[in-house]
Amino acid sequence: AKTEARGSFRFFEPEMDGRLQARRIFEQDLREAVAGKAFEAHYQPIYCLREDRICGFEALLRWNHPVRGRVSPAEFIPLAEELGLIIPLGEWVLARACEEASRWPDGLKVAVNVSAVQFTSASLVSAVREALRSTGLPGRRLELEITESVLVANPGATTAILHSLKALGVRVSMDDFGTGYSSLSYLRSFPFDKIKIDQSFVRDLCETDGTEFIVRAVIGLGANLGMTTTAEGVETEAQLAKLRAEGCDEVQGYLVSRPVPASELPTLIARWNGEERA
Ligand code: C2E
Ligand code: CA
Ligand code: CA
Ligand code: CA
């Protein structure tokens, strides 16, 4: 058995080596990118159905890797968390997004994603306070998006942080709602301002599989708890019509616009909101 194990070890060695090395290089690239701030924030409109206008934008990180090209945040965010880089990266995007938003018309908010590790870190509230102070952005124009994993990891700390953020006027949204475990009890225990209905539900909204009843229930739940409901990943007119009919407050998705670089925002705002100017 011993010789067999040694044999297979030798057999896999070059490939394992190659993969480990590729990963080490990728990790090193990410460290350098964070240190050199080699990222960009793109912005996707959040569209208010009642007012029929864009009411804000979600900041989404983009990394242009020198060799691999555009790397998806779904790929590098988990690695950044693992390597302890998510806090500097998260603070960078927070400051960048607040700076950008401070130049928009006053009626437009900015939403920033905050990973679980960053949310419960000791520096989150002071980073938010500093981002608002240095850019002059009023707290009421900032929304932070967190997922359920925050609550699972550290429910006690989360409550205290949510209240400190509220004291700054900052709103907090529950992102990817419906994809985790104990969503309902969390809604009862934590003072969220907004529920973002995950795009997997929106995708199946026009199927005859009961999804529309779930979406209807979530919208009703939000309304009764005094929370705004936002549907993510809206791509078709049919989905939009259903969401409007169900009383959903806001939509976000390719139907309105893909995430765009900051430079394209004035055109986007002028096209959708008419008289408002960036
Ligand atoms: P998310 O927060 O749920 O963001 C929504 C994702 O859906 C974005 O992907 C967006 O581009 C995509 N999307 C928007 N509309 C549509 C649509 O109509 N159809 C489809 N198929 N997709 C749509 P993206 O930008 O690749 O980001 C992926 C995830 O990476 C985000 O999911 C978020 O969890 C994470 N992420 C992105 N930026 C940040 C950041 O600054 N900080 C942290 N912690 N996470 C981030
Ligand atoms: Ca989000
Ligand atoms: Ca989401
Ligand atoms: Ca997501």
Short mmCIF file of C-alpha atoms and ligand atoms in Angstrom, two decimals:
data_model
loop_
_atom_site.label_atom_id
_atom_site.label_comp_id
_atom_site.label_asym_id
_atom_site.label_seq_id
_atom_site.Cartn_x
_atom_site.Cartn_y
_atom_site.Cartn_z
CA ALA A 1 0.00 0.00 0.00
CA LYS A 2 2.87 2.27 0.84
CA THR A 3 4.56 1.94 -2.54
CA GLU A 4 1.22 2.44 -4.30
CA ALA A 5 0.61 5.67 -2.44
CA ARG A 6 4.07 6.88 -3.28
CA GLY A 7 3.52 5.95 -6.91
CA SER A 8 0.27 7.88 -7.20
CA PHE A 9 1.78 10.81 -5.38
CA ARG A 10 4.57 10.98 -7.91
CA PHE A 11 2.05 10.64 -10.73
CA PHE A 12 -0.02 13.61 -9.60
CA GLU A 13 2.86 15.73 -8.52
CA PRO A 14 3.49 17.82 -11.65
CA GLU A 15 -0.18 18.67 -12.13
CA MET A 16 -0.70 19.51 -8.43
CA ASP A 17 2.38 21.61 -8.56
CA GLY A 18 1.15 23.51 -11.55
CA ARG A 19 -2.21 24.21 -9.99
CA LEU A 20 -0.71 25.29 -6.69
CA GLN A 21 1.67 27.54 -8.50
CA ALA A 22 -1.09 29.09 -10.60
CA ARG A 23 -3.02 29.74 -7.42
CA ARG A 24 -0.03 31.28 -5.71
CA ILE A 25 0.48 33.59 -8.66
CA PHE A 26 -3.21 34.52 -8.66
CA GLU A 27 -3.03 35.24 -4.92
CA GLN A 28 0.05 37.38 -5.42
CA ASP A 29 -1.71 39.26 -8.24
CA LEU A 30 -4.66 39.93 -5.95
CA ARG A 31 -2.41 41.21 -3.16
CA GLU A 32 -0.70 43.55 -5.60
CA ALA A 33 -4.01 44.67 -7.07
CA VAL A 34 -5.35 45.52 -3.60
CA ALA A 35 -2.15 47.32 -2.66
CA GLY A 36 -2.12 49.21 -5.97
CA LYS A 37 -5.89 49.77 -5.98
CA ALA A 38 -6.12 48.22 -9.46
CA PHE A 39 -9.89 47.98 -9.28
CA GLU A 40 -12.80 49.84 -10.70
CA ALA A 41 -16.35 50.25 -9.48
CA HIS A 42 -19.16 49.87 -11.97
CA TYR A 43 -22.68 51.02 -11.17
CA GLN A 44 -26.02 49.40 -11.90
CA PRO A 45 -29.25 51.43 -11.65
CA ILE A 46 -31.89 50.65 -9.06
CA TYR A 47 -35.23 51.66 -10.55
CA CYS A 48 -38.16 52.84 -8.44
CA LEU A 49 -41.46 51.54 -9.89
CA ARG A 50 -43.76 53.99 -8.15
CA GLU A 51 -41.78 57.07 -9.13
CA ASP A 52 -40.72 55.65 -12.50
CA ARG A 53 -37.18 56.85 -12.16
CA ILE A 54 -33.73 55.65 -11.21
CA CYS A 55 -33.40 56.17 -7.47
CA GLY A 56 -29.86 54.91 -6.98
CA PHE A 57 -27.01 52.72 -8.12
CA GLU A 58 -25.32 49.60 -6.75
CA ALA A 59 -21.53 49.69 -6.85
CA LEU A 60 -20.02 46.46 -8.20
CA LEU A 61 -16.30 45.78 -8.11
CA ARG A 62 -14.38 45.04 -11.29
CA TRP A 63 -10.84 43.73 -11.55
CA ASN A 64 -8.99 43.95 -14.83
CA HIS A 65 -6.33 41.29 -14.47
CA PRO A 66 -3.25 41.95 -16.64
CA VAL A 67 -3.31 38.43 -18.12
CA ARG A 68 -6.73 36.95 -17.41
CA GLY A 69 -8.70 40.03 -18.37
CA ARG A 70 -11.83 40.85 -16.40
CA VAL A 71 -12.07 38.56 -13.37
CA SER A 72 -15.54 38.13 -11.84
CA PRO A 73 -16.05 39.36 -8.28
CA ALA A 74 -17.68 36.00 -7.60
CA GLU A 75 -14.18 34.59 -8.09
CA PHE A 76 -11.97 37.13 -6.33
CA ILE A 77 -14.20 38.22 -3.41
CA PRO A 78 -14.03 34.78 -1.72
CA LEU A 79 -10.26 34.70 -2.24
CA ALA A 80 -9.93 38.24 -0.84
CA GLU A 81 -11.86 37.08 2.23
CA GLU A 82 -9.61 34.08 2.65
CA LEU A 83 -6.43 36.14 2.32
CA GLY A 84 -7.61 38.86 4.72
CA LEU A 85 -7.69 41.39 1.86
CA ILE A 86 -11.43 42.00 1.95
CA ILE A 87 -11.22 44.76 4.54
CA PRO A 88 -8.85 47.05 2.59
CA LEU A 89 -10.67 46.16 -0.63
CA GLY A 90 -14.09 46.76 0.92
CA GLU A 91 -12.98 50.07 2.41
CA TRP A 92 -11.62 51.14 -0.96
CA VAL A 93 -14.90 50.46 -2.79
CA LEU A 94 -16.89 52.12 0.00
CA ALA A 95 -14.84 55.32 -0.20
CA ARG A 96 -14.85 55.26 -4.01
CA ALA A 97 -18.62 54.79 -4.23
CA CYS A 98 -19.34 57.56 -1.70
CA GLU A 99 -17.04 59.92 -3.56
CA GLU A 100 -18.79 59.11 -6.83
CA ALA A 101 -22.27 59.44 -5.32
CA SER A 102 -21.44 62.83 -3.78
CA ARG A 103 -21.42 64.18 -7.37
CA TRP A 104 -24.85 62.77 -8.29
CA PRO A 105 -28.16 64.61 -7.93
CA ASP A 106 -29.35 64.56 -4.32
CA GLY A 107 -32.19 62.13 -4.98
CA LEU A 108 -29.83 59.29 -5.92
CA LYS A 109 -28.51 56.78 -3.41
CA VAL A 110 -25.55 54.45 -3.64
CA ALA A 111 -25.57 50.84 -2.48
CA VAL A 112 -22.32 49.13 -1.49
CA ASN A 113 -21.85 45.41 -0.88
CA VAL A 114 -20.18 44.53 2.39
CA SER A 115 -18.86 41.03 2.99
CA ALA A 116 -19.57 39.25 6.25
CA VAL A 117 -15.96 39.46 7.38
CA GLN A 118 -15.89 43.22 6.82
CA PHE A 119 -19.31 43.87 8.32
CA THR A 120 -18.46 42.47 11.72
CA SER A 121 -14.91 43.81 11.76
CA ALA A 122 -14.04 46.43 14.36
CA SER A 123 -13.36 49.04 11.68
CA LEU A 124 -16.63 48.96 9.69
CA VAL A 125 -18.52 51.74 11.47
CA SER A 126 -15.51 54.06 11.57
CA ALA A 127 -14.79 53.36 7.88
CA VAL A 128 -18.37 54.31 7.01
CA ARG A 129 -18.23 57.43 9.15
CA GLU A 130 -14.94 58.44 7.52
CA ALA A 131 -16.21 57.79 3.97
CA LEU A 132 -19.23 60.02 4.66
CA ARG A 133 -17.19 62.72 6.31
CA SER A 134 -14.48 62.94 3.67
CA THR A 135 -16.92 62.98 0.73
CA GLY A 136 -19.70 65.01 2.36
CA LEU A 137 -22.25 62.36 1.31
CA PRO A 138 -25.25 62.42 3.70
CA GLY A 139 -25.68 59.07 5.48
CA ARG A 140 -29.26 58.76 4.18
CA ARG A 141 -27.85 58.41 0.64
CA LEU A 142 -25.80 55.33 1.50
CA GLU A 143 -27.09 51.76 1.65
CA LEU A 144 -25.03 48.76 2.67
CA GLU A 145 -25.94 45.33 1.33
CA ILE A 146 -25.20 42.29 3.46
CA THR A 147 -26.07 38.62 3.09
CA GLU A 148 -27.39 36.22 5.66
CA SER A 149 -23.94 34.76 6.22
CA VAL A 150 -23.23 37.85 8.36
CA LEU A 151 -26.04 36.96 10.71
CA VAL A 152 -25.06 33.32 10.91
CA ALA A 153 -21.46 34.14 11.70
CA ASN A 154 -22.08 36.70 14.41
CA PRO A 155 -25.66 37.64 15.32
CA GLY A 156 -24.73 39.54 18.48
CA ALA A 157 -22.20 41.85 16.87
CA THR A 158 -24.49 42.37 13.89
CA THR A 159 -27.29 43.92 15.95
CA ALA A 160 -24.94 46.43 17.56
CA ILE A 161 -23.40 47.37 14.20
CA LEU A 162 -26.82 47.76 12.55
CA HIS A 163 -27.82 50.22 15.26
CA SER A 164 -24.58 52.23 14.94
CA LEU A 165 -25.15 52.49 11.18
CA LYS A 166 -28.73 53.61 11.70
CA ALA A 167 -27.46 56.34 13.97
CA LEU A 168 -25.45 57.60 10.97
CA GLY A 169 -28.61 57.54 8.85
CA VAL A 170 -27.22 54.69 6.72
CA ARG A 171 -29.65 52.03 5.50
CA VAL A 172 -28.98 48.32 5.44
CA SER A 173 -30.36 45.83 2.91
CA MET A 174 -30.58 42.06 3.10
CA ASP A 175 -29.04 40.90 -0.17
CA ASP A 176 -29.80 37.63 -2.05
CA PHE A 177 -32.93 37.10 0.03
CA GLY A 178 -34.30 33.58 -0.11
CA THR A 179 -31.06 31.78 -0.89
CA GLY A 180 -29.91 31.15 2.70
CA TYR A 181 -31.37 29.25 5.63
CA SER A 182 -33.31 31.13 8.27
CA SER A 183 -34.39 34.22 6.38
CA LEU A 184 -37.70 34.65 8.18
CA SER A 185 -36.41 34.65 11.72
CA TYR A 186 -33.66 37.05 10.67
CA LEU A 187 -36.18 39.50 9.27
CA ARG A 188 -37.92 39.52 12.62
CA SER A 189 -34.76 40.02 14.66
CA PHE A 190 -32.77 42.52 12.63
CA PRO A 191 -33.80 46.02 11.59
CA PHE A 192 -33.25 45.84 7.83
CA ASP A 193 -34.55 48.62 5.61
CA LYS A 194 -34.71 46.62 2.41
CA ILE A 195 -35.07 43.08 1.12
CA LYS A 196 -33.40 42.26 -2.19
CA ILE A 197 -35.20 39.33 -3.76
CA ASP A 198 -32.58 37.07 -5.27
CA GLN A 199 -32.37 36.85 -9.04
CA SER A 200 -33.01 33.09 -9.01
CA PHE A 201 -36.64 33.85 -8.02
CA VAL A 202 -36.99 36.57 -10.62
CA ARG A 203 -35.66 34.23 -13.31
CA ASP A 204 -38.43 31.71 -12.58
CA LEU A 205 -41.13 34.30 -11.99
CA CYS A 206 -43.00 33.49 -15.19
CA GLU A 207 -42.70 29.69 -14.78
CA THR A 208 -45.68 27.70 -13.54
CA ASP A 209 -43.74 26.30 -10.59
CA GLY A 210 -45.09 28.42 -7.76
CA THR A 211 -42.25 30.92 -7.78
CA GLU A 212 -44.66 33.79 -8.28
CA PHE A 213 -46.40 32.90 -5.01
CA ILE A 214 -43.12 33.01 -3.15
CA VAL A 215 -42.29 36.39 -4.66
CA ARG A 216 -45.77 37.67 -3.81
CA ALA A 217 -45.32 36.49 -0.22
CA VAL A 218 -41.92 38.15 0.13
CA ILE A 219 -43.23 41.46 -1.24
CA GLY A 220 -46.16 41.29 1.21
CA LEU A 221 -43.82 40.43 4.05
CA GLY A 222 -41.60 43.39 3.22
CA ALA A 223 -44.56 45.74 3.05
CA ASN A 224 -45.88 44.57 6.40
CA LEU A 225 -42.50 44.84 8.08
CA GLY A 226 -41.96 48.35 6.67
CA MET A 227 -39.14 47.21 4.40
CA THR A 228 -38.58 48.20 0.78
CA THR A 229 -38.52 45.28 -1.67
CA THR A 230 -36.14 45.24 -4.61
CA ALA A 231 -36.17 42.52 -7.26
CA GLU A 232 -32.77 41.63 -8.73
CA GLY A 233 -31.91 40.27 -12.15
CA VAL A 234 -34.95 41.65 -13.99
CA GLU A 235 -34.31 40.96 -17.66
CA THR A 236 -37.72 40.91 -19.38
CA GLU A 237 -40.79 43.10 -19.72
CA ALA A 238 -42.91 40.15 -18.55
CA GLN A 239 -40.97 39.93 -15.28
CA LEU A 240 -41.26 43.68 -14.82
CA ALA A 241 -45.03 43.63 -15.39
CA LYS A 242 -45.48 40.84 -12.81
CA LEU A 243 -43.36 42.63 -10.23
CA ARG A 244 -45.23 45.87 -10.78
CA ALA A 245 -48.57 44.10 -10.40
CA GLU A 246 -47.40 42.48 -7.15
CA GLY A 247 -46.43 45.86 -5.71
CA CYS A 248 -42.66 45.39 -5.66
CA ASP A 249 -41.00 48.75 -4.90
CA GLU A 250 -37.83 48.62 -6.98
CA VAL A 251 -36.21 46.59 -9.75
CA GLN A 252 -32.67 46.09 -10.85
CA GLY A 253 -31.42 44.17 -13.88
CA TYR A 254 -30.28 44.17 -17.47
CA LEU A 255 -33.73 45.36 -18.58
CA VAL A 256 -32.92 48.78 -17.14
CA SER A 257 -29.15 48.59 -17.59
CA ARG A 258 -26.10 46.46 -17.03
CA PRO A 259 -23.56 47.80 -14.52
CA VAL A 260 -21.65 50.63 -16.25
CA PRO A 261 -18.47 52.61 -15.56
CA ALA A 262 -18.97 55.87 -13.66
CA SER A 263 -18.27 57.87 -16.80
CA GLU A 264 -21.51 56.59 -18.38
CA LEU A 265 -23.75 57.64 -15.48
CA PRO A 266 -24.62 61.17 -16.64
CA THR A 267 -26.02 59.82 -19.92
CA LEU A 268 -27.90 57.05 -18.14
CA ILE A 269 -29.40 59.45 -15.61
CA ALA A 270 -30.39 61.95 -18.32
CA ARG A 271 -32.00 59.19 -20.41
CA TRP A 272 -34.07 57.72 -17.56
CA ASN A 273 -34.66 60.64 -15.24
CA GLY A 274 -34.93 63.43 -17.77
CA GLU A 275 -34.45 66.76 -16.07
CA GLU A 276 -32.15 65.44 -13.30
CA ARG A 277 -28.51 66.07 -14.13
CA ALA A 278 -25.41 64.37 -12.79
P1 C2E B 1 -24.81 40.74 -6.01
O1 C2E B 1 -24.53 41.71 -4.91
O2 C2E B 1 -26.01 39.88 -5.86
O3 C2E B 1 -24.84 41.61 -7.34
C1 C2E B 1 -25.71 41.36 -8.42
C2 C2E B 1 -25.00 40.62 -9.52
O4 C2E B 1 -25.95 40.30 -10.54
C3 C2E B 1 -23.91 41.42 -10.20
O5 C2E B 1 -22.89 40.52 -10.64
C4 C2E B 1 -24.65 42.00 -11.41
O6 C2E B 1 -23.80 42.35 -12.48
C5 C2E B 1 -25.53 40.83 -11.77
N1 C2E B 1 -26.73 41.25 -12.50
C6 C2E B 1 -27.39 42.41 -12.44
N2 C2E B 1 -28.47 42.42 -13.24
C7 C2E B 1 -28.52 41.20 -13.80
C8 C2E B 1 -29.44 40.58 -14.75
O7 C2E B 1 -30.43 41.15 -15.20
N3 C2E B 1 -29.17 39.29 -15.09
C9 C2E B 1 -28.09 38.61 -14.61
N4 C2E B 1 -27.91 37.35 -15.01
N5 C2E B 1 -27.22 39.16 -13.74
C10 C2E B 1 -27.43 40.44 -13.33
P2 C2E B 1 -21.36 40.83 -10.41
O8 C2E B 1 -21.11 42.29 -10.64
O9 C2E B 1 -20.60 39.82 -11.21
O10 C2E B 1 -21.15 40.56 -8.88
C11 C2E B 1 -21.28 39.26 -8.35
C12 C2E B 1 -21.26 39.28 -6.84
O11 C2E B 1 -19.98 39.68 -6.35
C13 C2E B 1 -22.23 40.29 -6.22
O12 C2E B 1 -23.56 39.74 -6.21
C14 C2E B 1 -21.64 40.45 -4.84
O13 C2E B 1 -22.02 39.37 -4.01
C15 C2E B 1 -20.15 40.35 -5.14
N6 C2E B 1 -19.58 41.71 -5.19
C16 C2E B 1 -19.51 42.58 -6.25
N7 C2E B 1 -18.95 43.75 -5.88
C17 C2E B 1 -18.67 43.62 -4.54
C18 C2E B 1 -18.06 44.50 -3.57
O14 C2E B 1 -17.72 45.66 -3.81
N8 C2E B 1 -17.93 43.99 -2.29
C19 C2E B 1 -18.34 42.73 -1.95
N9 C2E B 1 -18.17 42.30 -0.68
N10 C2E B 1 -18.91 41.90 -2.85
C20 C2E B 1 -19.07 42.34 -4.13
CA CA B 2 -25.65 43.21 -3.86
CA CA B 3 -27.90 40.11 -4.78
CA CA B 4 -25.59 37.40 -5.51
#
